[in-house]
Amino acid sequence: MDYNQFFAEKVEGLKAEGRYRTFATLERIAGKFPQAMYHAPDGQSKEVTIWCSNDYLGMGQHPKVLAAMTDALNASGAGAGGTRNISGTTRLHVELEACLADLHNKEAGLVFSSGYVANEGALSALGQLLPDCIIFSDAKNHASMIHGMKSSRQKVVVFEHNDVDHLEQCLKSADPKAPKIIAFESVYSMEGDIAPIAEIIALAKQYNALTYLDEVHGVGLYGPRGAGVAEERGLMDDIDIIEGTFGKAYGLMGGYIAGKKETVDAVRSFASGFIFTTSLPPAVLAGAIASIEHLKVSDIERQKQRRNVAHFKARLENAGMPYMQGESHIVPLIVGEPNCCKLVCDVLMQQYDIYVQPINYPTVPRGTERLRLTATAEHNIEYVDHLCDILEKLWVENHVYQYAMAS
């Protein structure tokens, strides 16, 4: 077998379908977000505006965060020096986990190297530990959650997205004696909608199931202290396990869970993704603490972002553009064809110095290819109007679609 030829043909198949991923080489500019330097393959560079960042509140550039990271780097050096089990648990790990427990009003927190690893590790460990466990999973759950459920080797029942009636049917059909976990997200990042958290909690109580809520796109952004959508809706205390990230609204990297001390300790003791990976470095931990503590008391960043998002959605609504009208800050603009979706992004970058990454299958279903647009706290009204003027021009004149069809 010619292995290289086999792999090359697989990649060519992706290219033919318009699903081949290309990565833009970007260099963030301290103090200038959402601006960044784009380094093109031909060696040319230019300044662009990022419109698909998860740094929703600009905390990756916040002076408090940068100062905390600099202090930790100077005090402790670069790396943690090992896994959490072998020399890699620092004072800052302990402080950050206490900070997270306080944020979510839970007994304990546990820090992972990423949000993906947190979901995979926690759901895998919880499922494996509970005998004959059944995990009920929303159809739109993130790949990391799906990975964790599969790794648990337990039965997984998928219910229709945000459909509590279907979830109840699934729960009714299950063995009433079997341990159960309902795994779902607060904000779904590719749809921009929000889960019916209260209704899911009610079903969990009725059918004696644990609730596992992924708040990665909610923490920092929702609730009076930034603890997420569940906090904003007064439901946080009714959620058993909350999973979050430092990689989005908090502006850094890493993930975590928070919950009862026994639950968290079980995950700490059995999750391979936690046990066998090098722990986060001191500078990242210090930055995360600074970011979380700031957003516990500051609402300025959240208000700025909400203003920008509201203006953005109003402009798209007035123009009759095909965006998914969810409740959240995420604005998916439907294009509906992979090659055309990439073309729109290429036109935005090449002609208007705007960077957006196309979102194609398998991340989203075929025929729903989209631009996932995020107005952050650091985009102002002028940025929003500039982008909307360009998008309206592309859609109204329809030249992008015409070009795509001709291609």
Short mmCIF file of C-alpha atoms in Angstrom, two decimals:
data_model
loop_
_atom_site.label_atom_id
_atom_site.label_comp_id
_atom_site.label_asym_id
_atom_site.label_seq_id
_atom_site.Cartn_x
_atom_site.Cartn_y
_atom_site.Cartn_z
CA MET A 1 0.00 0.00 0.00
CA ASP A 2 1.25 3.47 -0.89
CA TYR A 3 0.44 5.24 2.38
CA ASN A 4 1.38 8.71 1.21
CA GLN A 5 -0.78 8.37 -1.90
CA PHE A 6 -3.69 7.13 0.22
CA PHE A 7 -3.49 10.12 2.55
CA ALA A 8 -3.03 12.53 -0.34
CA GLU A 9 -6.23 11.23 -1.98
CA LYS A 10 -8.13 11.67 1.27
CA VAL A 11 -7.01 15.29 1.50
CA GLU A 12 -7.84 15.89 -2.18
CA GLY A 13 -11.34 14.63 -1.45
CA LEU A 14 -11.72 17.30 1.22
CA LYS A 15 -10.50 19.95 -1.21
CA ALA A 16 -12.98 18.82 -3.88
CA GLU A 17 -15.84 19.13 -1.39
CA GLY A 18 -14.71 22.58 -0.26
CA ARG A 19 -14.01 21.26 3.25
CA TYR A 20 -10.22 21.53 3.31
CA ARG A 21 -9.15 23.72 6.22
CA THR A 22 -6.56 26.42 5.73
CA PHE A 23 -5.20 28.30 8.73
CA ALA A 24 -4.61 32.02 8.62
CA THR A 25 -1.28 32.97 10.20
CA LEU A 26 -2.07 35.77 12.63
CA GLU A 27 -0.06 37.75 15.15
CA ARG A 28 -2.02 39.47 17.87
CA ILE A 29 -0.98 43.03 18.60
CA ALA A 30 -0.87 43.89 22.30
CA GLY A 31 -3.34 46.65 23.09
CA LYS A 32 -4.94 46.70 19.62
CA PHE A 33 -7.47 43.83 19.70
CA PRO A 34 -9.52 43.16 17.53
CA GLN A 35 -6.71 44.17 15.17
CA ALA A 36 -3.99 41.65 14.31
CA MET A 37 -1.23 41.19 11.77
CA TYR A 38 -1.99 38.68 9.02
CA HIS A 39 1.04 36.99 7.45
CA ALA A 40 0.11 35.69 4.00
CA PRO A 41 1.74 32.62 2.40
CA ASP A 42 3.50 34.89 -0.13
CA GLY A 43 5.35 36.63 2.69
CA GLN A 44 3.27 39.80 2.62
CA SER A 45 1.76 41.09 5.87
CA LYS A 46 -1.09 43.45 6.66
CA GLU A 47 -3.25 44.52 9.58
CA VAL A 48 -6.70 42.94 9.70
CA THR A 49 -9.78 43.03 11.92
CA ILE A 50 -10.72 39.72 13.54
CA TRP A 51 -14.44 38.93 13.54
CA CYS A 52 -14.43 35.31 14.74
CA SER A 53 -12.48 35.46 17.99
CA ASN A 54 -13.56 33.75 21.21
CA ASP A 55 -11.81 36.46 23.25
CA TYR A 56 -15.30 37.88 23.72
CA LEU A 57 -14.46 40.55 26.27
CA GLY A 58 -10.91 41.37 25.21
CA MET A 59 -9.55 40.03 28.50
CA GLY A 60 -6.55 38.57 26.68
CA GLN A 61 -5.30 42.18 26.46
CA HIS A 62 -6.48 43.45 29.85
CA PRO A 63 -3.76 45.23 31.90
CA LYS A 64 -4.65 43.32 35.10
CA VAL A 65 -4.27 40.01 33.30
CA LEU A 66 -0.98 40.94 31.64
CA ALA A 67 0.44 42.26 34.90
CA ALA A 68 -0.52 39.10 36.80
CA MET A 69 1.04 36.91 34.13
CA THR A 70 4.24 38.96 34.07
CA ASP A 71 4.56 38.80 37.86
CA ALA A 72 4.03 35.03 37.88
CA LEU A 73 6.53 34.51 35.07
CA ASN A 74 9.15 36.53 36.88
CA ALA A 75 8.44 34.80 40.20
CA SER A 76 8.09 31.18 39.08
CA GLY A 77 9.51 30.84 35.57
CA ALA A 78 7.91 29.32 32.50
CA GLY A 79 6.52 25.85 33.16
CA ALA A 80 4.85 24.00 36.03
CA GLY A 81 7.47 21.26 35.88
CA GLY A 82 5.29 18.18 35.67
CA THR A 83 1.87 16.64 35.89
CA ARG A 84 -0.45 17.61 38.73
CA ASN A 85 0.46 14.33 40.44
CA ILE A 86 4.23 14.71 40.06
CA SER A 87 5.50 18.16 41.12
CA GLY A 88 3.09 20.12 38.91
CA THR A 89 0.55 21.33 41.48
CA THR A 90 1.52 24.89 42.32
CA ARG A 91 0.13 27.40 44.78
CA LEU A 92 -1.62 29.08 41.85
CA HIS A 93 -3.45 25.86 40.93
CA VAL A 94 -4.88 25.69 44.43
CA GLU A 95 -5.84 29.38 44.39
CA LEU A 96 -7.48 29.10 40.97
CA GLU A 97 -9.53 26.07 41.98
CA ALA A 98 -10.76 27.91 45.07
CA CYS A 99 -11.59 30.89 42.86
CA LEU A 100 -13.67 28.64 40.58
CA ALA A 101 -15.53 27.04 43.47
CA ASP A 102 -16.43 30.52 44.69
CA LEU A 103 -17.45 31.64 41.19
CA HIS A 104 -19.96 28.81 40.80
CA ASN A 105 -20.93 28.51 44.49
CA LYS A 106 -19.72 24.90 44.51
CA GLU A 107 -17.66 22.95 47.02
CA ALA A 108 -14.69 22.30 44.73
CA GLY A 109 -13.09 23.09 41.40
CA LEU A 110 -10.59 21.21 39.24
CA VAL A 111 -8.36 22.74 36.54
CA PHE A 112 -7.54 20.94 33.29
CA SER A 113 -5.16 21.81 30.47
CA SER A 114 -8.06 22.74 28.15
CA GLY A 115 -11.82 22.83 27.97
CA TYR A 116 -11.72 19.88 25.57
CA VAL A 117 -9.71 17.81 28.05
CA ALA A 118 -12.06 18.84 30.88
CA ASN A 119 -15.11 17.54 29.02
CA GLU A 120 -13.44 14.38 27.76
CA GLY A 121 -11.88 13.58 31.12
CA ALA A 122 -14.86 14.37 33.33
CA LEU A 123 -17.57 12.67 31.26
CA SER A 124 -15.37 9.64 30.61
CA ALA A 125 -14.54 9.22 34.30
CA LEU A 126 -18.08 9.83 35.55
CA GLY A 127 -19.55 7.38 33.06
CA GLN A 128 -16.99 4.69 33.85
CA LEU A 129 -17.46 5.03 37.59
CA LEU A 130 -21.26 4.77 37.58
CA PRO A 131 -22.33 1.15 36.95
CA ASP A 132 -24.55 0.69 33.87
CA CYS A 133 -24.76 4.47 33.51
CA ILE A 134 -26.87 6.00 30.74
CA ILE A 135 -25.75 9.37 29.40
CA PHE A 136 -28.36 11.56 27.70
CA SER A 137 -26.66 13.90 25.25
CA ASP A 138 -28.00 16.89 23.34
CA ALA A 139 -27.65 16.33 19.59
CA LYS A 140 -25.55 19.48 19.19
CA ASN A 141 -23.08 18.78 21.99
CA HIS A 142 -19.44 19.63 21.38
CA ALA A 143 -16.99 17.04 20.04
CA SER A 144 -15.16 16.99 23.38
CA MET A 145 -18.33 15.92 25.18
CA ILE A 146 -19.03 13.25 22.57
CA HIS A 147 -15.44 12.00 22.95
CA GLY A 148 -15.84 11.73 26.72
CA MET A 149 -19.12 9.86 26.46
CA LYS A 150 -17.68 7.38 23.96
CA SER A 151 -14.63 6.87 26.15
CA SER A 152 -16.90 6.00 29.08
CA ARG A 153 -18.07 2.92 27.13
CA GLN A 154 -21.53 3.40 28.54
CA LYS A 155 -24.85 3.72 26.77
CA VAL A 156 -25.39 7.15 25.20
CA VAL A 157 -28.88 8.31 24.24
CA VAL A 158 -28.99 11.36 21.97
CA PHE A 159 -32.00 13.65 22.29
CA GLU A 160 -33.02 16.26 19.72
CA HIS A 161 -31.38 19.63 20.17
CA ASN A 162 -32.95 21.59 23.05
CA ASP A 163 -36.03 19.36 22.83
CA VAL A 164 -37.19 18.67 26.41
CA ASP A 165 -40.17 16.61 25.23
CA HIS A 166 -37.85 14.23 23.39
CA LEU A 167 -35.51 14.16 26.39
CA GLU A 168 -38.39 13.15 28.65
CA GLN A 169 -39.39 10.38 26.22
CA CYS A 170 -35.82 9.08 26.37
CA LEU A 171 -35.74 9.24 30.17
CA LYS A 172 -39.09 7.46 30.44
CA SER A 173 -37.82 4.64 28.23
CA ALA A 174 -34.68 4.09 30.30
CA ASP A 175 -34.23 1.69 33.20
CA PRO A 176 -35.43 3.68 36.23
CA LYS A 177 -32.75 2.07 38.41
CA ALA A 178 -29.83 2.96 36.12
CA PRO A 179 -27.60 5.93 37.03
CA LYS A 180 -28.16 8.77 34.58
CA ILE A 181 -26.30 11.88 33.39
CA ILE A 182 -27.85 14.61 31.26
CA ALA A 183 -25.06 16.35 29.38
CA PHE A 184 -25.78 19.63 27.61
CA GLU A 185 -24.42 23.10 26.89
CA SER A 186 -25.69 26.50 27.92
CA VAL A 187 -24.69 28.41 24.76
CA TYR A 188 -24.30 26.39 21.56
CA SER A 189 -21.43 27.99 19.71
CA MET A 190 -22.42 27.15 16.14
CA GLU A 191 -26.14 27.92 16.51
CA GLY A 192 -25.99 30.83 18.95
CA ASP A 193 -28.97 29.50 20.92
CA ILE A 194 -29.32 28.75 24.64
CA ALA A 195 -30.53 25.56 26.33
CA PRO A 196 -33.81 25.33 28.29
CA ILE A 197 -31.85 24.86 31.50
CA ALA A 198 -34.75 25.08 33.95
CA GLU A 199 -36.76 22.44 32.10
CA ILE A 200 -33.79 20.08 31.90
CA ILE A 201 -33.12 20.49 35.63
CA ALA A 202 -36.76 19.66 36.36
CA LEU A 203 -36.51 16.45 34.33
CA ALA A 204 -33.22 15.54 36.00
CA LYS A 205 -34.85 15.81 39.41
CA GLN A 206 -37.88 13.84 38.29
CA TYR A 207 -35.81 10.99 36.86
CA ASN A 208 -32.94 11.11 39.37
CA ALA A 209 -30.25 12.14 36.87
CA LEU A 210 -27.06 14.16 37.34
CA THR A 211 -26.84 17.36 35.31
CA TYR A 212 -23.59 18.15 33.49
CA LEU A 213 -23.58 21.64 32.00
CA ASP A 214 -20.94 22.92 29.59
CA GLU A 215 -20.75 26.70 30.15
CA VAL A 216 -17.66 27.38 28.04
CA HIS A 217 -19.41 30.03 25.92
CA GLY A 218 -21.27 31.40 28.95
CA VAL A 219 -18.69 31.93 31.69
CA GLY A 220 -17.47 35.49 31.98
CA LEU A 221 -20.33 36.73 29.79
CA TYR A 222 -23.56 35.95 31.65
CA GLY A 223 -24.65 36.41 35.24
CA PRO A 224 -23.88 39.21 37.71
CA ARG A 225 -20.43 37.71 38.43
CA GLY A 226 -19.85 36.06 35.07
CA ALA A 227 -20.56 32.53 36.27
CA GLY A 228 -22.65 31.78 33.17
CA VAL A 229 -26.18 31.41 31.91
CA ALA A 230 -27.21 29.20 34.83
CA GLU A 231 -26.20 31.96 37.24
CA GLU A 232 -28.03 34.59 35.18
CA ARG A 233 -31.21 32.52 35.36
CA GLY A 234 -30.87 31.71 39.06
CA LEU A 235 -30.33 28.01 38.35
CA MET A 236 -26.66 27.47 39.11
CA ASP A 237 -27.19 25.77 42.47
CA ASP A 238 -29.37 23.14 40.79
CA ILE A 239 -26.63 22.03 38.38
CA ASP A 240 -24.48 19.15 39.62
CA ILE A 241 -21.35 19.62 37.49
CA ILE A 242 -20.43 22.81 35.65
CA GLU A 243 -17.66 22.73 33.06
CA GLY A 244 -15.98 25.88 31.78
CA THR A 245 -12.93 27.32 30.10
CA PHE A 246 -10.42 30.13 30.44
CA GLY A 247 -9.96 30.12 26.66
CA LYS A 248 -12.89 32.29 25.67
CA ALA A 249 -14.31 35.21 27.68
CA TYR A 250 -11.44 34.99 30.18
CA GLY A 251 -8.91 35.43 27.38
CA LEU A 252 -6.39 32.67 28.19
CA MET A 253 -6.37 28.87 27.94
CA GLY A 254 -7.34 25.88 30.07
CA GLY A 255 -10.54 24.28 31.32
CA TYR A 256 -12.19 23.20 34.55
CA ILE A 257 -15.10 21.59 36.31
CA ALA A 258 -16.85 22.64 39.53
CA GLY A 259 -19.22 20.65 41.72
CA LYS A 260 -19.58 18.67 44.94
CA LYS A 261 -16.22 17.83 46.52
CA GLU A 262 -16.82 14.08 46.25
CA THR A 263 -17.67 14.32 42.55
CA VAL A 264 -14.69 16.52 41.77
CA ASP A 265 -12.35 14.30 43.76
CA ALA A 266 -13.57 11.24 41.86
CA VAL A 267 -12.82 12.95 38.53
CA ARG A 268 -9.43 14.08 39.86
CA SER A 269 -8.62 10.51 40.84
CA PHE A 270 -9.85 8.68 37.72
CA ALA A 271 -9.73 11.02 34.67
CA SER A 272 -6.76 10.01 32.50
CA GLY A 273 -6.77 13.34 30.69
CA PHE A 274 -6.19 15.06 34.00
CA ILE A 275 -3.71 12.62 35.51
CA PHE A 276 -1.34 12.07 32.60
CA THR A 277 -0.78 15.55 31.17
CA THR A 278 1.57 18.37 32.09
CA SER A 279 -0.20 20.99 34.18
CA LEU A 280 -0.75 24.58 33.10
CA PRO A 281 2.13 27.03 33.65
CA PRO A 282 2.08 29.57 36.50
CA ALA A 283 1.65 32.60 34.22
CA VAL A 284 -1.55 31.19 32.66
CA LEU A 285 -2.96 30.32 36.08
CA ALA A 286 -2.22 33.80 37.43
CA GLY A 287 -3.79 35.41 34.39
CA ALA A 288 -6.91 33.26 34.77
CA ILE A 289 -7.29 34.24 38.42
CA ALA A 290 -6.91 37.93 37.56
CA SER A 291 -9.43 37.68 34.72
CA ILE A 292 -12.05 35.77 36.72
CA GLU A 293 -11.74 37.99 39.77
CA HIS A 294 -12.02 41.14 37.64
CA LEU A 295 -15.15 39.92 35.89
CA LYS A 296 -16.74 38.91 39.20
CA VAL A 297 -17.04 42.61 40.00
CA SER A 298 -16.83 44.44 36.65
CA ASP A 299 -19.81 44.57 34.31
CA ILE A 300 -18.31 47.16 31.97
CA GLU A 301 -16.97 44.61 29.50
CA ARG A 302 -20.23 42.66 29.40
CA GLN A 303 -22.27 45.80 28.77
CA LYS A 304 -19.99 46.87 25.92
CA GLN A 305 -20.29 43.50 24.27
CA ARG A 306 -24.06 43.38 24.64
CA ARG A 307 -24.36 46.83 23.06
CA ASN A 308 -22.23 45.75 20.10
CA VAL A 309 -24.07 42.44 19.65
CA ALA A 310 -27.49 44.13 19.80
CA HIS A 311 -26.46 46.68 17.18
CA PHE A 312 -24.97 43.95 14.99
CA LYS A 313 -28.12 41.81 15.07
CA ALA A 314 -30.31 44.87 14.41
CA ARG A 315 -28.30 45.74 11.31
CA LEU A 316 -28.51 42.19 9.96
CA GLU A 317 -32.22 42.02 10.77
CA ASN A 318 -32.93 45.30 8.98
CA ALA A 319 -31.00 44.09 5.94
CA GLY A 320 -32.92 40.80 5.86
CA MET A 321 -29.74 38.77 6.03
CA PRO A 322 -29.94 35.02 6.85
CA TYR A 323 -28.52 34.84 10.36
CA MET A 324 -29.59 32.38 13.06
CA GLN A 325 -31.54 34.39 15.61
CA GLY A 326 -30.46 32.80 18.86
CA GLU A 327 -30.51 34.47 22.26
CA SER A 328 -26.75 34.53 22.73
CA HIS A 329 -23.86 36.76 21.66
CA ILE A 330 -22.88 34.43 18.79
CA VAL A 331 -24.17 35.37 15.33
CA PRO A 332 -24.06 32.57 12.72
CA LEU A 333 -24.61 33.97 9.20
CA ILE A 334 -25.78 31.20 6.88
CA VAL A 335 -24.13 30.86 3.45
CA GLY A 336 -25.23 27.29 2.72
CA GLU A 337 -22.49 26.01 0.39
CA PRO A 338 -18.89 25.21 1.36
CA ASN A 339 -17.03 26.67 -1.61
CA CYS A 340 -19.12 29.82 -1.46
CA CYS A 341 -18.57 30.07 2.28
CA LYS A 342 -14.81 29.97 1.78
CA LEU A 343 -15.10 32.45 -1.05
CA VAL A 344 -16.95 34.95 1.12
CA CYS A 345 -14.17 34.69 3.70
CA ASP A 346 -11.50 35.09 1.02
CA VAL A 347 -13.20 38.21 -0.34
CA LEU A 348 -13.47 39.70 3.15
CA MET A 349 -9.78 39.10 3.80
CA GLN A 350 -8.38 40.05 0.41
CA GLN A 351 -10.53 43.08 -0.36
CA TYR A 352 -11.56 44.40 3.05
CA ASP A 353 -8.89 43.23 5.55
CA ILE A 354 -11.48 41.37 7.62
CA TYR A 355 -10.70 37.90 8.94
CA VAL A 356 -13.49 35.35 9.38
CA GLN A 357 -13.02 31.58 9.25
CA PRO A 358 -15.55 29.55 7.20
CA ILE A 359 -17.48 26.94 9.20
CA ASN A 360 -18.23 23.90 7.07
CA TYR A 361 -19.20 20.23 7.47
CA PRO A 362 -18.62 18.23 9.69
CA THR A 363 -18.62 21.06 12.24
CA VAL A 364 -22.10 21.97 10.97
CA PRO A 365 -24.55 19.97 8.80
CA ARG A 366 -24.15 20.11 5.02
CA GLY A 367 -26.16 22.91 3.47
CA THR A 368 -25.83 25.09 6.57
CA GLU A 369 -22.26 26.30 6.03
CA ARG A 370 -21.84 29.62 7.76
CA LEU A 371 -19.77 32.49 9.05
CA ARG A 372 -19.64 32.41 12.84
CA LEU A 373 -19.40 36.10 13.72
CA THR A 374 -18.61 37.50 17.15
CA ALA A 375 -18.87 41.15 18.10
CA THR A 376 -16.63 41.49 21.14
CA ALA A 377 -16.42 44.18 23.80
CA GLU A 378 -13.47 45.64 21.87
CA HIS A 379 -15.38 46.06 18.61
CA ASN A 380 -17.11 49.43 18.65
CA ILE A 381 -20.20 50.57 16.75
CA GLU A 382 -18.03 51.82 13.88
CA TYR A 383 -16.48 48.35 13.48
CA VAL A 384 -19.95 46.80 13.43
CA ASP A 385 -21.31 49.24 10.86
CA HIS A 386 -18.26 48.77 8.65
CA LEU A 387 -18.67 44.99 8.59
CA CYS A 388 -22.44 45.19 8.04
CA ASP A 389 -22.01 47.62 5.15
CA ILE A 390 -19.65 45.17 3.46
CA LEU A 391 -21.83 42.11 4.13
CA GLU A 392 -24.89 43.89 2.78
CA LYS A 393 -22.95 44.83 -0.33
CA LEU A 394 -21.84 41.23 -0.87
CA TRP A 395 -25.31 39.81 -0.29
CA VAL A 396 -27.41 42.48 -2.02
CA GLU A 397 -25.24 42.68 -5.12
CA ASN A 398 -25.02 38.88 -5.02
CA HIS A 399 -21.69 38.95 -6.81
CA VAL A 400 -20.19 36.45 -4.39
CA TYR A 401 -22.83 33.86 -5.22
CA GLN A 402 -22.54 34.55 -8.93
CA TYR A 403 -18.79 34.09 -8.76
CA ALA A 404 -19.18 30.88 -6.80
CA MET A 405 -21.64 29.45 -9.32
CA ALA A 406 -19.33 30.40 -12.19
CA SER A 407 -16.46 28.67 -10.45
#
